[in-house]
Amino acid sequence: MNILVIGSGGREHAMCWKLKQSPMVNALYCAPGNGGTAAEAINVELDTGDHEAVVRFCAEKEITLVAVGPELPLSRGIADDLEKAGVKVFGPSYAAARLESSKIFAKELMGSNGIPTAAFRIFEDFEKAEEYIRAQGAPIVVKAFGLAAGKGVVVADDVEEAVRAAREMLVDEKFGSAGQKIIVEEFLTGEEASILVVTDGENILPLVSSQDHKRAGEGDTGPNTGGMGAYSPAPVVDEKLFGDVIENIVKPTIKAMREEEKPYKGVLYVGIMITDEGPKVLEYNVRFGDPETQVILTRLKSDLAELMKAAAEGDISGVKAEWDDDEYVCVVLASGGYPGSYEKGKEISGIREAEKEGALVFHAGTALRDGRLVSSGGRVLNVVGKGRGIKEAVENTYRAAGKIHFDGMYYRKDIAHRAVARTAA
Ligand code: AMP
Ligand code: GLY
């Protein structure tokens, strides 16, 4: 079968790397891809916002399965348009993608199906939002209802910060239409984890647990980023908790989507906070996590193409997933200044040496310029290492990361610190 992967980050490089190993796959394409996917797939310059062009490309190359990496194409209905043309898609329809593209849809679905999440109120009117925020007090969380590239969430330590965020969204239209409505939400405390499952709309195949680090700085401080690292498994998610999340969160979500006639297929990512009252949903994503995917797919021993095809065709009941028992760590090498402004075009060296240390190096923001590999984004490379136990996995990953260099490069030195502390204790 011929497969097209849509996207251009480390997640898509990991997807291509894994798909390429499948005996089921003939030709593998990635649109637009990056400097790393070029080694696994044929990169294609395709405007993935132009669904007709994608349909034409699939017909021309006899592509029968499209695996969508990021949420944006899904939220624009790429799955619907491809399926109308007879191409199967790993990823939900426009209607089902609203679990991520509308935080209000997600919150209301949770509310009416008893799925645990932070208490919330929805506002369109700034004055009413301000009044509510002042009455509730801080800490408190303010979220834009639509897609805002991960930047539409403000966890405010004081009331003024929350009011400012609400004003920026509702009055100043900082996020455009994505901020026309906001959710003001109860602040939850606990440890976060990511639970991903593959589903055909009815059957559920849980993937291994993972945890990412969203903050730019060590000790999980500083501004939010797309993710500075991840590890799998997340030891905070023991068997009981995992079962609890599947039974009380994942299953009711998939069932509710079916009942609302928005059957969900593809991968569902549930971001949870493990509170004293049990796990609560922070967010749904309708796609693989980045960088969680880099530690999940590397642990997967089974055939990803088979799994994706089965989900896209609507029956995963015959598919099983086998996992490597080792622990995996991913460290993101970023451009100096990220997530603020940063320079691009820095020449990258040392990838071979890192690979000689046993690590996998996925590209997130790289490009080939005159035959040289240069940085082309904020998150540049993802170094993935493994070990028997989290401590060894961390050591192996950082030893490999230390071999890589580009001007201004920085990375967090404490990825998986919670897992290390938990294991030591
Ligand atoms: P979201 O995109 O909704 O997952 O929010 C991004 C990040 O903000 C999450 O990963 C959490 O770290 C934090 N966050 C979101 N909602 C809450 C909440 N209700 N309480 C505490 N932290 C939150
Ligand atoms: N790592 C967080 C996300 O993919 O949304």
XYZ file of C-alpha atoms and ligand atoms in Angstrom:
453
model
C 0.000 0.000 0.000
C 1.100 3.569 -0.633
C 0.820 5.972 2.302
C 0.921 9.743 2.603
C 1.876 11.292 5.950
C 0.826 14.905 6.448
C 2.954 17.173 8.631
C 6.502 18.410 9.117
C 7.617 17.906 12.708
C 9.405 15.373 14.883
C 6.133 13.519 15.313
C 5.831 13.025 11.556
C 9.465 11.965 11.284
C 8.783 9.299 13.930
C 5.624 8.219 12.069
C 7.536 7.917 8.781
C 10.419 6.090 10.462
C 8.003 3.521 11.901
C 5.827 3.157 8.794
C 8.863 2.578 6.625
C 9.603 -0.605 8.609
C 6.271 -2.153 7.617
C 6.275 -4.874 4.976
C 2.803 -3.621 4.000
C 4.148 -0.284 2.767
C 5.294 0.210 -0.797
C 5.760 3.912 -1.339
C 5.780 6.394 1.529
C 5.276 10.121 0.984
C 5.382 13.006 3.441
C 3.868 16.437 2.799
C 5.614 18.751 3.342
C 8.045 16.792 5.549
C 11.414 18.057 6.767
C 15.139 17.335 6.535
C 14.637 14.070 8.456
C 11.538 12.673 6.789
C 13.461 12.938 3.504
C 15.509 9.939 4.657
C 12.415 7.772 5.272
C 9.882 9.008 2.733
C 9.577 11.043 -0.434
C 8.952 14.619 0.639
C 6.329 16.357 -1.465
C 5.682 20.047 -1.741
C 1.936 19.938 -1.482
C -0.330 22.624 -0.075
C -2.171 20.428 2.415
C -4.703 23.210 2.948
C -5.835 22.606 -0.637
C -7.809 19.392 -0.196
C -8.484 19.002 -3.907
C -4.758 19.046 -4.571
C -4.240 16.371 -1.905
C -7.019 14.236 -3.443
C -5.399 14.623 -6.886
C -1.997 13.677 -5.509
C -3.441 10.551 -3.868
C -5.080 9.494 -7.144
C -1.888 10.080 -9.102
C 0.319 8.105 -6.688
C -2.311 5.436 -5.885
C -2.265 6.328 -2.204
C -4.897 4.408 -0.243
C -4.111 5.633 3.272
C -3.378 9.124 4.554
C -2.059 9.542 8.113
C -2.547 13.066 9.386
C -0.021 14.351 11.958
C -1.253 17.784 13.113
C -4.719 18.897 14.194
C -5.149 21.781 11.778
C -5.894 19.785 8.591
C -8.280 17.561 10.568
C -10.100 20.573 11.993
C -10.531 21.762 8.392
C -12.119 18.498 7.302
C -9.331 16.904 5.297
C -10.519 13.432 6.372
C -14.038 14.101 5.038
C -12.768 15.355 1.688
C -10.323 12.494 1.183
C -12.860 9.855 2.179
C -15.407 11.271 -0.250
C -12.780 10.562 -2.900
C -12.278 7.001 -1.655
C -9.021 7.496 0.264
C -8.939 6.096 3.809
C -7.703 8.423 6.515
C -6.113 7.768 9.889
C -7.648 10.699 11.722
C -11.114 11.943 12.639
C -13.710 13.776 10.555
C -14.308 17.526 10.811
C -17.160 16.920 13.249
C -15.193 14.544 15.461
C -12.094 16.787 15.402
C -14.141 19.357 17.321
C -13.038 17.512 20.447
C -9.852 19.534 19.979
C -10.869 22.416 17.717
C -13.614 23.559 20.091
C -12.769 23.433 23.765
C -16.404 24.320 24.441
C -17.670 21.298 22.502
C -15.231 19.163 24.502
C -16.247 20.651 27.835
C -19.954 20.261 27.125
C -19.481 16.668 25.998
C -17.647 15.924 29.244
C -20.255 17.782 31.257
C -23.201 15.884 29.811
C -21.527 12.474 30.004
C -20.102 12.617 33.519
C -16.496 12.624 32.323
C -14.297 14.140 35.060
C -12.792 17.534 34.179
C -12.161 20.896 35.861
C -15.293 22.898 36.750
C -15.805 25.658 34.177
C -17.893 28.570 32.886
C -18.094 29.895 29.338
C -18.051 33.645 28.569
C -18.435 35.854 25.518
C -18.770 39.051 27.490
C -15.615 40.479 29.084
C -17.352 42.241 31.996
C -19.120 39.043 33.043
C -15.888 37.071 32.744
C -14.039 39.639 34.874
C -16.725 39.583 37.540
C -16.582 35.782 37.683
C -12.757 35.687 37.816
C -12.691 38.204 40.683
C -15.335 36.242 42.558
C -13.471 32.948 42.119
C -9.977 34.250 42.922
C -6.634 32.823 41.801
C -5.057 30.560 40.762
C -7.459 30.206 37.880
C -7.238 29.138 34.246
C -8.386 31.091 31.161
C -8.672 29.337 27.790
C -9.561 30.506 24.295
C -12.216 28.167 22.896
C -10.619 27.543 19.498
C -7.265 26.436 18.143
C -4.485 28.816 19.163
C -1.400 26.691 18.498
C -1.119 25.739 22.153
C -0.887 29.364 23.240
C -4.516 29.973 24.123
C -4.233 28.702 27.701
C -3.255 30.972 30.560
C -2.718 29.445 33.981
C -2.909 32.599 36.089
C -1.346 32.825 39.531
C -3.146 36.055 40.325
C -6.476 37.587 39.469
C -5.023 40.512 37.480
C -3.180 38.140 35.154
C -6.383 36.187 34.545
C -8.386 39.340 33.882
C -5.684 40.543 31.481
C -5.811 37.221 29.607
C -9.598 37.401 29.353
C -9.379 40.974 28.056
C -6.738 40.042 25.463
C -8.918 37.227 24.173
C -12.377 38.792 24.294
C -11.653 42.485 23.725
C -8.298 42.735 21.949
C -8.977 39.597 19.871
C -5.424 38.374 20.364
C -6.378 34.950 19.002
C -8.894 36.217 16.461
C -12.043 34.136 16.274
C -10.471 31.406 18.441
C -10.842 33.774 21.390
C -14.360 35.072 20.788
C -15.464 32.820 23.591
C -13.413 31.811 26.580
C -13.547 29.141 29.227
C -12.697 30.123 32.769
C -11.716 26.996 34.576
C -10.938 25.708 38.027
C -7.180 25.332 38.629
C -6.287 21.668 39.119
C -3.248 20.471 41.012
C -1.474 17.183 40.520
C 0.802 15.488 38.049
C 0.014 15.448 34.332
C 0.161 12.472 32.004
C -0.829 11.660 28.442
C -2.973 8.661 27.580
C -3.319 7.885 23.894
C -5.564 5.272 22.347
C -6.196 4.162 18.798
C -9.863 3.633 18.031
C -12.103 2.720 15.122
C -15.040 4.486 16.738
C -16.004 1.514 18.856
C -13.036 -0.649 19.789
C -10.187 0.885 21.753
C -6.522 -0.061 21.664
C -4.653 1.771 24.429
C -1.085 2.835 23.691
C 1.582 3.025 26.402
C 1.474 5.939 28.840
C 3.775 8.920 28.472
C 4.402 12.349 29.897
C 5.724 15.479 28.282
C 7.359 18.659 29.576
C 5.630 21.754 28.216
C 7.625 24.489 29.947
C 10.809 25.882 28.417
C 12.840 25.894 31.608
C 14.241 23.383 34.058
C 12.013 22.424 36.964
C 9.019 22.964 34.648
C 9.268 26.736 34.821
C 9.134 29.475 32.199
C 6.897 29.885 29.178
C 4.827 27.112 27.612
C 6.274 25.498 24.489
C 5.169 22.812 22.066
C 7.020 20.380 24.342
C 10.669 20.163 25.441
C 10.833 16.445 26.052
C 8.887 13.332 26.928
C 9.237 9.864 28.352
C 7.400 6.571 28.374
C 6.131 4.911 30.445
C 4.938 7.535 32.923
C 5.379 5.752 36.279
C 2.673 7.949 37.855
C 0.214 6.025 35.684
C 0.067 2.664 37.416
C -2.155 -0.155 36.233
C -5.109 0.896 38.360
C -4.978 4.510 37.229
C -4.591 3.435 33.610
C -7.679 1.240 33.915
C -9.560 4.080 35.564
C -8.711 6.457 32.691
C -9.775 3.922 30.059
C -13.045 2.995 31.816
C -14.145 6.393 33.115
C -12.705 8.773 30.528
C -11.766 7.116 27.227
C -14.683 4.689 26.848
C -17.396 7.229 27.748
C -15.801 9.740 25.356
C -15.778 7.338 22.403
C -19.319 6.213 23.234
C -20.577 9.795 23.498
C -19.044 10.643 20.123
C -20.809 7.666 18.591
C -24.105 8.686 20.169
C -23.697 12.234 18.880
C -23.218 10.750 15.410
C -19.652 11.966 15.269
C -17.922 8.576 15.403
C -14.290 9.077 16.286
C -11.515 7.204 14.508
C -7.771 7.596 14.596
C -5.734 8.342 17.661
C -7.248 10.144 20.624
C -4.893 11.884 23.029
C -6.255 12.575 26.477
C -4.224 14.980 28.587
C -5.035 14.271 32.220
C -4.276 15.785 35.590
C -3.990 13.218 38.342
C -5.704 15.003 41.210
C -6.496 13.814 44.731
C -9.988 13.087 43.450
C -8.672 10.958 40.603
C -7.768 11.669 36.985
C -9.458 14.634 35.276
C -9.315 15.649 31.623
C -7.264 18.768 30.822
C -7.687 18.512 27.087
C -8.345 16.230 24.182
C -6.120 16.197 21.128
C -7.305 14.483 17.977
C -3.835 13.395 16.891
C -0.599 11.962 18.206
C 1.241 14.126 20.738
C 4.488 15.806 19.899
C 6.979 14.843 21.406
C 5.092 11.953 23.083
C 4.902 10.109 19.755
C 8.679 10.012 19.588
C 8.744 7.800 22.711
C 5.561 5.848 21.959
C 6.164 4.725 18.382
C 9.791 3.864 19.137
C 8.524 1.481 21.844
C 5.973 -0.103 19.522
C 7.119 -3.484 18.245
C 4.011 -4.151 16.120
C 3.255 -2.898 12.628
C 2.041 0.716 12.662
C 0.775 0.559 9.081
C -1.458 -2.388 9.946
C -2.842 -0.548 12.963
C -3.468 2.693 11.074
C -5.076 0.891 8.146
C -7.398 -1.063 10.452
C -8.483 2.089 12.313
C -8.996 3.984 9.072
C -11.079 1.121 7.658
C -13.175 0.975 10.823
C -12.202 -2.293 12.523
C -9.231 -2.668 14.862
C -10.724 -5.665 16.712
C -8.163 -8.039 15.197
C -5.106 -5.865 15.865
C -2.817 -6.126 18.875
C 0.065 -3.930 19.936
C 3.291 -5.238 21.431
C 5.689 -2.963 23.283
C 9.343 -2.872 24.217
C 9.793 -3.138 28.005
C 12.655 -0.643 28.007
C 12.005 2.929 29.094
C 12.323 5.691 26.516
C 13.264 9.352 26.805
C 13.074 12.147 24.233
C 15.022 15.380 24.623
C 14.156 18.297 22.353
C 17.074 20.364 21.068
C 15.764 23.880 20.514
C 16.950 27.143 18.980
C 18.157 29.797 21.437
C 15.207 32.106 22.200
C 12.466 29.557 21.553
C 9.503 29.800 22.274
C 10.133 33.511 21.649
C 11.990 34.727 18.580
C 15.059 32.813 17.438
C 17.456 32.620 14.510
C 17.285 29.943 11.838
C 19.780 28.583 9.334
C 22.350 27.317 11.884
C 24.432 24.442 10.618
C 23.899 21.204 12.562
C 26.658 18.706 13.341
C 27.053 15.511 15.360
C 23.917 13.563 14.423
C 25.959 10.525 13.290
C 27.880 10.576 16.562
C 24.619 10.721 18.548
C 23.289 7.764 16.575
C 26.511 5.851 17.309
C 25.601 6.220 20.990
C 22.502 4.157 20.233
C 20.031 7.037 20.038
C 17.504 7.836 17.351
C 17.494 11.405 16.115
C 14.224 12.719 14.732
C 14.110 16.031 12.924
C 11.555 18.639 13.943
C 12.748 21.887 12.381
C 15.537 21.200 9.929
C 16.094 21.850 6.256
C 18.720 20.946 3.697
C 20.456 23.988 2.285
C 23.119 23.460 -0.392
C 23.596 19.935 0.908
C 24.062 21.108 4.512
C 21.629 20.398 7.321
C 20.492 23.612 9.015
C 17.950 24.590 11.671
C 14.655 25.890 10.343
C 12.397 26.035 13.405
C 12.176 26.525 17.161
C 12.276 22.850 18.002
C 15.070 21.497 15.826
C 15.875 17.889 16.754
C 14.485 15.186 19.027
C 16.992 12.783 20.534
C 15.407 9.521 21.684
C 17.292 7.072 23.862
C 16.305 4.047 25.876
C 17.484 1.995 28.811
C 16.621 -0.605 31.404
C 14.979 1.732 33.856
C 14.438 5.442 33.577
C 17.838 6.462 34.997
C 19.738 4.530 32.348
C 17.407 5.807 29.639
C 18.035 9.403 30.722
C 21.824 8.896 30.804
C 21.871 7.273 27.384
C 19.744 10.016 25.858
C 21.793 12.893 27.246
C 25.084 11.251 26.276
C 23.830 11.179 22.693
C 22.347 14.700 22.832
C 25.745 15.996 23.968
C 27.252 14.997 20.619
C 25.042 17.368 18.640
C 25.798 21.012 18.068
C 24.399 24.113 16.396
C 24.814 27.774 17.313
C 22.434 28.819 20.062
C 21.238 25.273 20.747
C 19.641 24.691 24.129
C 17.840 21.838 25.794
C 16.432 21.016 29.185
C 18.759 18.925 31.334
C 16.030 17.496 33.557
C 13.674 15.614 31.255
C 11.932 12.788 33.161
C 12.965 14.245 36.534
C 9.682 13.195 38.141
C 10.006 9.639 36.917
C 13.613 9.495 38.132
C 12.626 10.843 41.574
C 9.679 8.466 41.798
C 11.814 5.464 40.915
C 14.536 6.498 43.374
C 11.990 6.882 46.181
P -4.427 22.523 27.579
O -3.985 22.965 26.212
O -5.858 22.778 27.870
O -3.997 21.137 27.924
O -3.558 23.385 28.576
C -2.149 23.454 28.472
C -1.522 23.248 29.825
O -2.043 24.187 30.772
C -1.803 21.888 30.427
O -0.925 20.909 29.998
C -1.646 22.170 31.910
O -0.282 22.193 32.267
C -2.173 23.571 32.035
N -3.596 23.546 32.414
C -4.665 23.538 31.592
N -5.819 23.495 32.285
C -5.480 23.497 33.587
C -6.239 23.463 34.813
N -7.573 23.461 34.818
N -5.551 23.452 35.966
C -4.196 23.481 35.968
N -3.432 23.528 34.867
C -4.058 23.534 33.676
N 2.838 17.392 23.700
C 1.591 18.031 23.722
C 0.829 17.949 22.485
O 1.181 17.288 21.534
O -0.218 18.567 22.434
